[in-house]
């Protein structure tokens, strides 16, 4: 049975009509705009009460509540809004056939992924958003990805405190859609700086025990040494686009890519070039022996329904 941790259950209640309670007085308000105005004159710790339900927000410093209100549209989207996954093709470099897709979270309210994850991290909602992103990616796989193709799903190691519990929600959704675990490749997202390698090893181990593969993203930029590959032993490695961009014109980049190809080949790791935007870059990666590639040259992220498969 799945037992979510406290972080997964974090919620920020926002009361649109209620009473602002301060140290000395209570102020009724009928909208967030009125509440904003009241907060301009308030000091210290405050909270809001919903007279209809008697529910209330946690006591907060005025500036913290003002900050929440200023970001309320994004907070509400993370907690209750709709999401979908857009899929970006990943191709075999030798044949240009589709290997699979990377699932990328998109908001139904057209809020940028950057703003979503920045706000989630700022207000302690990153575990909830990361969990929702995984759920949407699994749903998109069921609806739009052929059984012989793979789906790369991003995850934030910092949101997974106890892998045996925090990831059970993800495993339950895979079971609910009756999908084979080996259709999924879970990758550390490029913006996440990994400081606790032992913890990441535990996360990787938990995924692998369930029959899934794991990928290390951002190699060459976010991860400082190639030695990290030997320690984490990922199934896939994605090379940061900064090393792919115009690699045909940069001998140092090609030397680095050649070094990574030699190491990953010796370890049996599948190598993927990301951010390929030009034919010349694809040609270099193919010549160096890269297995897979993704980028605008091969296809931009698109709604999953554009790839929808027919279910027999």
mmCIF file of C-alpha atoms in Angstrom:
data_model
loop_
_atom_site.group_PDB
_atom_site.id
_atom_site.type_symbol
_atom_site.label_atom_id
_atom_site.label_comp_id
_atom_site.label_asym_id
_atom_site.label_seq_id
_atom_site.Cartn_x
_atom_site.Cartn_y
_atom_site.Cartn_z
ATOM 1 C CA UNK A 1 0.000 0.000 0.000
ATOM 2 C CA UNK A 2 1.343 3.412 -0.976
ATOM 3 C CA UNK A 3 2.129 5.704 1.987
ATOM 4 C CA UNK A 4 2.870 9.225 0.743
ATOM 5 C CA UNK A 5 5.363 11.320 2.673
ATOM 6 C CA UNK A 6 4.441 14.664 4.185
ATOM 7 C CA UNK A 7 6.074 16.569 1.337
ATOM 8 C CA UNK A 8 3.826 14.873 -1.244
ATOM 9 C CA UNK A 9 0.805 15.998 0.778
ATOM 10 C CA UNK A 10 1.897 19.633 1.090
ATOM 11 C CA UNK A 11 -0.940 21.998 0.223
ATOM 12 C CA UNK A 12 -1.297 25.762 0.348
ATOM 13 C CA UNK A 13 -4.887 26.762 1.141
ATOM 14 C CA UNK A 14 -5.991 30.032 -0.452
ATOM 15 C CA UNK A 15 -9.276 31.514 0.800
ATOM 16 C CA UNK A 16 -10.868 33.857 -1.732
ATOM 17 C CA UNK A 17 -13.582 35.153 0.616
ATOM 18 C CA UNK A 18 -13.185 35.173 4.356
ATOM 19 C CA UNK A 19 -11.688 36.972 7.310
ATOM 20 C CA UNK A 20 -8.125 38.156 7.774
ATOM 21 C CA UNK A 21 -7.097 37.675 11.411
ATOM 22 C CA UNK A 22 -4.277 39.833 12.755
ATOM 23 C CA UNK A 23 -2.867 40.206 16.259
ATOM 24 C CA UNK A 24 -5.323 42.946 17.182
ATOM 25 C CA UNK A 25 -8.254 42.794 14.785
ATOM 26 C CA UNK A 26 -10.247 40.788 12.235
ATOM 27 C CA UNK A 27 -11.015 42.113 8.751
ATOM 28 C CA UNK A 28 -13.625 40.555 6.421
ATOM 29 C CA UNK A 29 -12.805 40.526 2.705
ATOM 30 C CA UNK A 30 -14.666 39.413 -0.426
ATOM 31 C CA UNK A 31 -11.839 38.881 -2.899
ATOM 32 C CA UNK A 32 -8.113 38.307 -3.185
ATOM 33 C CA UNK A 33 -7.780 41.906 -4.298
ATOM 34 C CA UNK A 34 -9.361 43.125 -1.056
ATOM 35 C CA UNK A 35 -7.102 40.794 0.913
ATOM 36 C CA UNK A 36 -4.063 42.223 -0.883
ATOM 37 C CA UNK A 37 -5.125 45.728 0.149
ATOM 38 C CA UNK A 38 -5.628 44.701 3.784
ATOM 39 C CA UNK A 39 -2.179 43.140 3.918
ATOM 40 C CA UNK A 40 -0.561 46.433 2.960
ATOM 41 C CA UNK A 41 -1.459 47.744 6.419
ATOM 42 C CA UNK A 42 -0.999 44.537 8.436
ATOM 43 C CA UNK A 43 2.089 43.478 10.394
ATOM 44 C CA UNK A 44 3.414 40.378 12.080
ATOM 45 C CA UNK A 45 1.729 36.983 11.888
ATOM 46 C CA UNK A 46 -1.685 36.655 10.232
ATOM 47 C CA UNK A 47 -4.021 33.973 8.948
ATOM 48 C CA UNK A 48 -7.259 33.715 7.001
ATOM 49 C CA UNK A 49 -10.505 31.996 8.006
ATOM 50 C CA UNK A 50 -13.249 30.652 5.748
ATOM 51 C CA UNK A 51 -16.546 31.299 7.601
ATOM 52 C CA UNK A 52 -18.423 28.751 5.505
ATOM 53 C CA UNK A 53 -16.202 25.810 6.463
ATOM 54 C CA UNK A 54 -14.323 27.184 9.484
ATOM 55 C CA UNK A 55 -11.145 26.208 7.684
ATOM 56 C CA UNK A 56 -8.134 28.441 8.001
ATOM 57 C CA UNK A 57 -4.699 28.980 6.556
ATOM 58 C CA UNK A 58 -1.580 28.371 8.669
ATOM 59 C CA UNK A 59 -0.287 31.407 10.581
ATOM 60 C CA UNK A 60 2.168 33.212 8.317
ATOM 61 C CA UNK A 61 4.195 36.365 8.317
ATOM 62 C CA UNK A 62 2.489 39.077 6.265
ATOM 63 C CA UNK A 63 5.198 39.080 3.599
ATOM 64 C CA UNK A 64 4.925 35.322 3.145
ATOM 65 C CA UNK A 65 1.155 35.480 2.655
ATOM 66 C CA UNK A 66 1.549 38.382 0.221
ATOM 67 C CA UNK A 67 4.070 36.299 -1.718
ATOM 68 C CA UNK A 68 1.652 33.375 -1.899
ATOM 69 C CA UNK A 69 -1.135 35.632 -3.131
ATOM 70 C CA UNK A 70 1.100 37.140 -5.783
ATOM 71 C CA UNK A 71 1.772 33.629 -7.119
ATOM 72 C CA UNK A 72 -1.667 32.196 -6.428
ATOM 73 C CA UNK A 73 -2.495 31.388 -10.060
ATOM 74 C CA UNK A 74 0.566 29.160 -10.408
ATOM 75 C CA UNK A 75 0.059 27.635 -6.943
ATOM 76 C CA UNK A 76 -3.538 26.766 -7.808
ATOM 77 C CA UNK A 77 -2.424 25.294 -11.133
ATOM 78 C CA UNK A 78 0.132 23.037 -9.423
ATOM 79 C CA UNK A 79 -2.374 21.878 -6.824
ATOM 80 C CA UNK A 80 -5.601 21.592 -8.812
ATOM 81 C CA UNK A 81 -5.028 22.541 -12.462
ATOM 82 C CA UNK A 82 -4.856 20.349 -15.532
ATOM 83 C CA UNK A 83 -1.641 19.124 -17.107
ATOM 84 C CA UNK A 84 -0.623 17.095 -20.117
ATOM 85 C CA UNK A 85 2.566 15.633 -21.491
ATOM 86 C CA UNK A 86 4.086 16.789 -24.741
ATOM 87 C CA UNK A 87 6.254 14.190 -26.444
ATOM 88 C CA UNK A 88 9.553 14.874 -28.199
ATOM 89 C CA UNK A 89 10.839 12.142 -30.539
ATOM 90 C CA UNK A 90 14.083 10.306 -29.814
ATOM 91 C CA UNK A 91 15.524 8.575 -32.866
ATOM 92 C CA UNK A 92 18.073 5.892 -33.716
ATOM 93 C CA UNK A 93 20.928 7.762 -35.365
ATOM 94 C CA UNK A 94 21.818 4.929 -37.717
ATOM 95 C CA UNK A 95 18.315 4.494 -39.149
ATOM 96 C CA UNK A 96 16.453 7.681 -38.025
ATOM 97 C CA UNK A 97 13.580 5.450 -36.906
ATOM 98 C CA UNK A 98 11.793 6.464 -33.711
ATOM 99 C CA UNK A 99 13.216 4.841 -30.577
ATOM 100 C CA UNK A 100 10.784 6.583 -28.250
ATOM 101 C CA UNK A 101 9.911 9.942 -26.743
ATOM 102 C CA UNK A 102 10.764 12.236 -23.878
ATOM 103 C CA UNK A 103 7.656 13.279 -21.944
ATOM 104 C CA UNK A 104 7.661 16.980 -21.073
ATOM 105 C CA UNK A 105 5.107 18.524 -18.717
ATOM 106 C CA UNK A 106 2.848 21.266 -20.022
ATOM 107 C CA UNK A 107 0.246 23.276 -18.116
ATOM 108 C CA UNK A 108 -3.376 23.556 -19.198
ATOM 109 C CA UNK A 109 -3.141 27.223 -18.191
ATOM 110 C CA UNK A 110 -0.171 27.857 -20.520
ATOM 111 C CA UNK A 111 2.204 28.543 -17.628
ATOM 112 C CA UNK A 112 5.786 27.894 -18.673
ATOM 113 C CA UNK A 113 7.524 24.810 -17.224
ATOM 114 C CA UNK A 114 10.214 27.108 -15.821
ATOM 115 C CA UNK A 115 7.654 29.161 -13.862
ATOM 116 C CA UNK A 116 5.879 26.018 -12.688
ATOM 117 C CA UNK A 117 8.962 24.348 -11.264
ATOM 118 C CA UNK A 118 10.455 27.592 -9.926
ATOM 119 C CA UNK A 119 7.240 28.359 -8.032
ATOM 120 C CA UNK A 120 6.859 24.755 -6.861
ATOM 121 C CA UNK A 121 10.373 24.783 -5.434
ATOM 122 C CA UNK A 122 9.825 28.156 -3.802
ATOM 123 C CA UNK A 123 6.663 27.123 -1.951
ATOM 124 C CA UNK A 124 7.481 23.512 -1.123
ATOM 125 C CA UNK A 125 5.259 22.028 -3.826
ATOM 126 C CA UNK A 126 8.056 20.445 -5.868
ATOM 127 C CA UNK A 127 7.253 16.875 -4.758
ATOM 128 C CA UNK A 128 3.600 17.314 -5.721
ATOM 129 C CA UNK A 129 4.461 18.765 -9.142
ATOM 130 C CA UNK A 130 7.120 16.143 -9.834
ATOM 131 C CA UNK A 131 4.626 13.412 -8.945
ATOM 132 C CA UNK A 132 1.965 14.900 -11.239
ATOM 133 C CA UNK A 133 4.496 15.139 -14.067
ATOM 134 C CA UNK A 134 5.323 11.431 -13.751
ATOM 135 C CA UNK A 135 1.623 10.541 -13.723
ATOM 136 C CA UNK A 136 0.925 12.521 -16.904
ATOM 137 C CA UNK A 137 3.909 10.955 -18.657
ATOM 138 C CA UNK A 138 2.644 7.456 -17.874
ATOM 139 C CA UNK A 139 -0.830 8.381 -19.101
ATOM 140 C CA UNK A 140 0.631 9.761 -22.353
ATOM 141 C CA UNK A 141 2.577 6.531 -22.826
ATOM 142 C CA UNK A 142 -0.612 4.512 -22.541
ATOM 143 C CA UNK A 143 -2.477 6.753 -24.997
ATOM 144 C CA UNK A 144 0.141 7.591 -27.589
ATOM 145 C CA UNK A 145 3.357 5.544 -27.446
ATOM 146 C CA UNK A 146 3.632 2.264 -29.308
ATOM 147 C CA UNK A 147 4.450 -0.802 -27.176
ATOM 148 C CA UNK A 148 7.870 -1.284 -28.799
ATOM 149 C CA UNK A 149 8.891 2.327 -28.054
ATOM 150 C CA UNK A 150 10.271 3.817 -24.829
ATOM 151 C CA UNK A 151 9.291 6.868 -22.781
ATOM 152 C CA UNK A 152 11.872 8.997 -20.978
ATOM 153 C CA UNK A 153 10.389 10.506 -17.808
ATOM 154 C CA UNK A 154 12.168 13.226 -15.856
ATOM 155 C CA UNK A 155 12.432 13.148 -12.084
ATOM 156 C CA UNK A 156 13.929 15.315 -9.367
ATOM 157 C CA UNK A 157 16.019 13.299 -6.879
ATOM 158 C CA UNK A 158 15.424 15.923 -4.187
ATOM 159 C CA UNK A 159 11.672 15.187 -4.223
ATOM 160 C CA UNK A 160 12.170 11.481 -3.523
ATOM 161 C CA UNK A 161 12.969 11.161 0.166
ATOM 162 C CA UNK A 162 12.335 7.448 0.621
ATOM 163 C CA UNK A 163 12.278 5.764 -2.797
ATOM 164 C CA UNK A 164 10.374 2.708 -1.548
ATOM 165 C CA UNK A 165 7.458 4.963 -0.539
ATOM 166 C CA UNK A 166 7.772 8.075 -2.690
ATOM 167 C CA UNK A 167 7.928 6.107 -5.949
ATOM 168 C CA UNK A 168 5.129 3.682 -5.126
ATOM 169 C CA UNK A 169 2.588 6.154 -6.521
ATOM 170 C CA UNK A 170 4.414 6.026 -9.866
ATOM 171 C CA UNK A 171 4.546 2.230 -9.863
ATOM 172 C CA UNK A 172 0.844 2.024 -9.007
ATOM 173 C CA UNK A 173 -0.070 4.180 -12.033
ATOM 174 C CA UNK A 174 2.026 1.982 -14.334
ATOM 175 C CA UNK A 175 0.175 -1.061 -12.974
ATOM 176 C CA UNK A 176 -3.193 0.693 -13.328
ATOM 177 C CA UNK A 177 -2.603 1.191 -17.058
ATOM 178 C CA UNK A 178 -1.278 -2.380 -17.317
ATOM 179 C CA UNK A 179 1.964 -1.173 -18.899
ATOM 180 C CA UNK A 180 5.217 -3.084 -18.950
ATOM 181 C CA UNK A 181 7.832 -1.428 -16.683
ATOM 182 C CA UNK A 182 10.542 -1.863 -19.294
ATOM 183 C CA UNK A 183 8.810 0.740 -21.476
ATOM 184 C CA UNK A 184 10.029 3.493 -19.135
ATOM 185 C CA UNK A 185 13.384 5.197 -18.713
ATOM 186 C CA UNK A 186 13.614 7.555 -15.749
ATOM 187 C CA UNK A 187 16.155 10.339 -16.025
ATOM 188 C CA UNK A 188 17.566 12.923 -13.648
ATOM 189 C CA UNK A 189 16.506 16.288 -15.031
ATOM 190 C CA UNK A 190 19.181 18.667 -16.240
ATOM 191 C CA UNK A 191 18.374 21.447 -13.757
ATOM 192 C CA UNK A 192 18.892 19.237 -10.721
ATOM 193 C CA UNK A 193 22.335 19.359 -9.127
ATOM 194 C CA UNK A 194 23.003 16.075 -7.411
ATOM 195 C CA UNK A 195 24.886 16.433 -4.144
ATOM 196 C CA UNK A 196 23.963 13.131 -2.494
ATOM 197 C CA UNK A 197 25.195 10.456 -4.873
ATOM 198 C CA UNK A 198 24.361 7.652 -2.431
ATOM 199 C CA UNK A 199 20.732 8.794 -2.433
ATOM 200 C CA UNK A 200 20.632 8.876 -6.236
ATOM 201 C CA UNK A 201 22.082 5.369 -6.318
ATOM 202 C CA UNK A 202 19.231 4.249 -4.062
ATOM 203 C CA UNK A 203 16.665 5.880 -6.364
ATOM 204 C CA UNK A 204 18.221 4.241 -9.427
ATOM 205 C CA UNK A 205 18.269 0.888 -7.643
ATOM 206 C CA UNK A 206 14.565 1.190 -6.763
ATOM 207 C CA UNK A 207 13.622 1.869 -10.383
ATOM 208 C CA UNK A 208 15.787 -0.988 -11.664
ATOM 209 C CA UNK A 209 14.312 -3.459 -9.178
ATOM 210 C CA UNK A 210 10.907 -2.696 -10.722
ATOM 211 C CA UNK A 211 12.179 -3.526 -14.202
ATOM 212 C CA UNK A 212 12.726 0.035 -15.417
ATOM 213 C CA UNK A 213 15.809 1.673 -16.887
ATOM 214 C CA UNK A 214 17.523 4.843 -15.693
ATOM 215 C CA UNK A 215 19.285 7.683 -17.459
ATOM 216 C CA UNK A 216 21.766 10.322 -16.445
ATOM 217 C CA UNK A 217 21.079 13.688 -18.045
ATOM 218 C CA UNK A 218 23.309 16.722 -18.465
ATOM 219 C CA UNK A 219 26.594 14.782 -18.644
ATOM 220 C CA UNK A 220 29.382 17.239 -19.307
ATOM 221 C CA UNK A 221 27.674 20.172 -17.586
ATOM 222 C CA UNK A 222 25.659 19.255 -14.498
ATOM 223 C CA UNK A 223 27.931 16.356 -13.602
ATOM 224 C CA UNK A 224 31.499 17.441 -13.138
ATOM 225 C CA UNK A 225 33.428 14.228 -13.827
ATOM 226 C CA UNK A 226 33.092 11.201 -16.042
ATOM 227 C CA UNK A 227 33.871 9.144 -12.921
ATOM 228 C CA UNK A 228 30.233 9.750 -11.904
ATOM 229 C CA UNK A 229 29.193 7.338 -14.645
ATOM 230 C CA UNK A 230 31.219 4.547 -13.099
ATOM 231 C CA UNK A 231 29.566 5.136 -9.761
ATOM 232 C CA UNK A 232 25.969 5.449 -10.870
ATOM 233 C CA UNK A 233 26.042 2.940 -13.756
ATOM 234 C CA UNK A 234 23.083 4.375 -15.700
ATOM 235 C CA UNK A 235 21.551 2.475 -18.602
ATOM 236 C CA UNK A 236 21.465 5.627 -20.722
ATOM 237 C CA UNK A 237 23.514 8.819 -20.797
ATOM 238 C CA UNK A 238 22.313 12.060 -22.368
ATOM 239 C CA UNK A 239 25.002 14.516 -23.392
ATOM 240 C CA UNK A 240 24.310 18.155 -22.603
ATOM 241 C CA UNK A 241 23.375 20.170 -25.673
ATOM 242 C CA UNK A 242 26.163 22.679 -24.998
ATOM 243 C CA UNK A 243 28.591 19.968 -26.195
ATOM 244 C CA UNK A 244 26.427 19.091 -29.200
ATOM 245 C CA UNK A 245 25.787 22.609 -30.474
ATOM 246 C CA UNK A 246 28.160 23.318 -33.401
ATOM 247 C CA UNK A 247 30.331 20.348 -32.429
ATOM 248 C CA UNK A 248 31.186 20.068 -36.126
ATOM 249 C CA UNK A 249 33.088 23.361 -35.796
ATOM 250 C CA UNK A 250 34.753 22.729 -32.424
ATOM 251 C CA UNK A 251 37.585 20.199 -32.054
ATOM 252 C CA UNK A 252 37.502 20.343 -28.235
ATOM 253 C CA UNK A 253 33.824 19.393 -28.176
ATOM 254 C CA UNK A 254 34.448 16.503 -30.542
ATOM 255 C CA UNK A 255 37.332 15.301 -28.364
ATOM 256 C CA UNK A 256 35.051 15.317 -25.315
ATOM 257 C CA UNK A 257 32.293 13.490 -27.183
ATOM 258 C CA UNK A 258 34.797 10.891 -28.391
ATOM 259 C CA UNK A 259 35.987 10.356 -24.811
ATOM 260 C CA UNK A 260 32.446 9.885 -23.507
ATOM 261 C CA UNK A 261 31.596 7.498 -26.365
ATOM 262 C CA UNK A 262 34.640 5.331 -25.550
ATOM 263 C CA UNK A 263 33.779 5.175 -21.845
ATOM 264 C CA UNK A 264 30.068 4.510 -22.271
ATOM 265 C CA UNK A 265 30.746 1.868 -24.908
ATOM 266 C CA UNK A 266 33.101 0.049 -22.544
ATOM 267 C CA UNK A 267 30.391 0.114 -19.853
ATOM 268 C CA UNK A 268 27.530 -0.969 -22.120
ATOM 269 C CA UNK A 269 25.723 2.367 -21.722
ATOM 270 C CA UNK A 270 23.475 3.672 -24.495
ATOM 271 C CA UNK A 271 24.529 7.185 -25.523
ATOM 272 C CA UNK A 272 22.089 9.921 -26.554
ATOM 273 C CA UNK A 273 22.842 13.358 -27.984
ATOM 274 C CA UNK A 274 20.270 15.983 -26.997
ATOM 275 C CA UNK A 275 19.640 19.385 -28.475
ATOM 276 C CA UNK A 276 20.540 18.413 -32.041
ATOM 277 C CA UNK A 277 19.386 21.280 -34.232
ATOM 278 C CA UNK A 278 21.519 20.936 -37.361
ATOM 279 C CA UNK A 279 22.311 18.162 -39.823
ATOM 280 C CA UNK A 280 26.036 18.705 -39.293
ATOM 281 C CA UNK A 281 25.666 17.991 -35.566
ATOM 282 C CA UNK A 282 23.726 14.811 -36.283
ATOM 283 C CA UNK A 283 26.426 13.708 -38.739
ATOM 284 C CA UNK A 284 29.209 14.195 -36.168
ATOM 285 C CA UNK A 285 27.332 12.254 -33.498
ATOM 286 C CA UNK A 286 26.605 9.451 -35.963
ATOM 287 C CA UNK A 287 30.245 9.275 -37.018
ATOM 288 C CA UNK A 288 31.360 9.147 -33.378
ATOM 289 C CA UNK A 289 29.079 6.200 -32.703
ATOM 290 C CA UNK A 290 26.245 7.780 -30.725
ATOM 291 C CA UNK A 291 23.230 5.500 -30.478
ATOM 292 C CA UNK A 292 20.342 7.958 -30.133
ATOM 293 C CA UNK A 293 19.529 11.636 -30.621
ATOM 294 C CA UNK A 294 16.792 14.167 -29.991
ATOM 295 C CA UNK A 295 16.361 17.817 -30.802
ATOM 296 C CA UNK A 296 14.483 20.223 -33.034
ATOM 297 C CA UNK A 297 16.253 18.801 -36.089
ATOM 298 C CA UNK A 298 14.305 15.571 -35.571
ATOM 299 C CA UNK A 299 11.142 16.982 -34.027
ATOM 300 C CA UNK A 300 9.788 19.453 -31.504
ATOM 301 C CA UNK A 301 7.701 18.473 -28.458
ATOM 302 C CA UNK A 302 4.057 18.054 -29.444
ATOM 303 C CA UNK A 303 0.833 17.112 -27.630
ATOM 304 C CA UNK A 304 0.547 13.384 -27.064
ATOM 305 C CA UNK A 305 -2.686 13.178 -29.097
ATOM 306 C CA UNK A 306 -0.682 13.980 -32.227
ATOM 307 C CA UNK A 307 1.069 10.617 -31.796
ATOM 308 C CA UNK A 308 -2.030 8.753 -30.642
ATOM 309 C CA UNK A 309 -1.971 5.043 -31.403
ATOM 310 C CA UNK A 310 -4.912 2.835 -32.259
ATOM 311 C CA UNK A 311 -5.707 0.431 -29.463
ATOM 312 C CA UNK A 312 -6.703 -2.933 -30.922
#
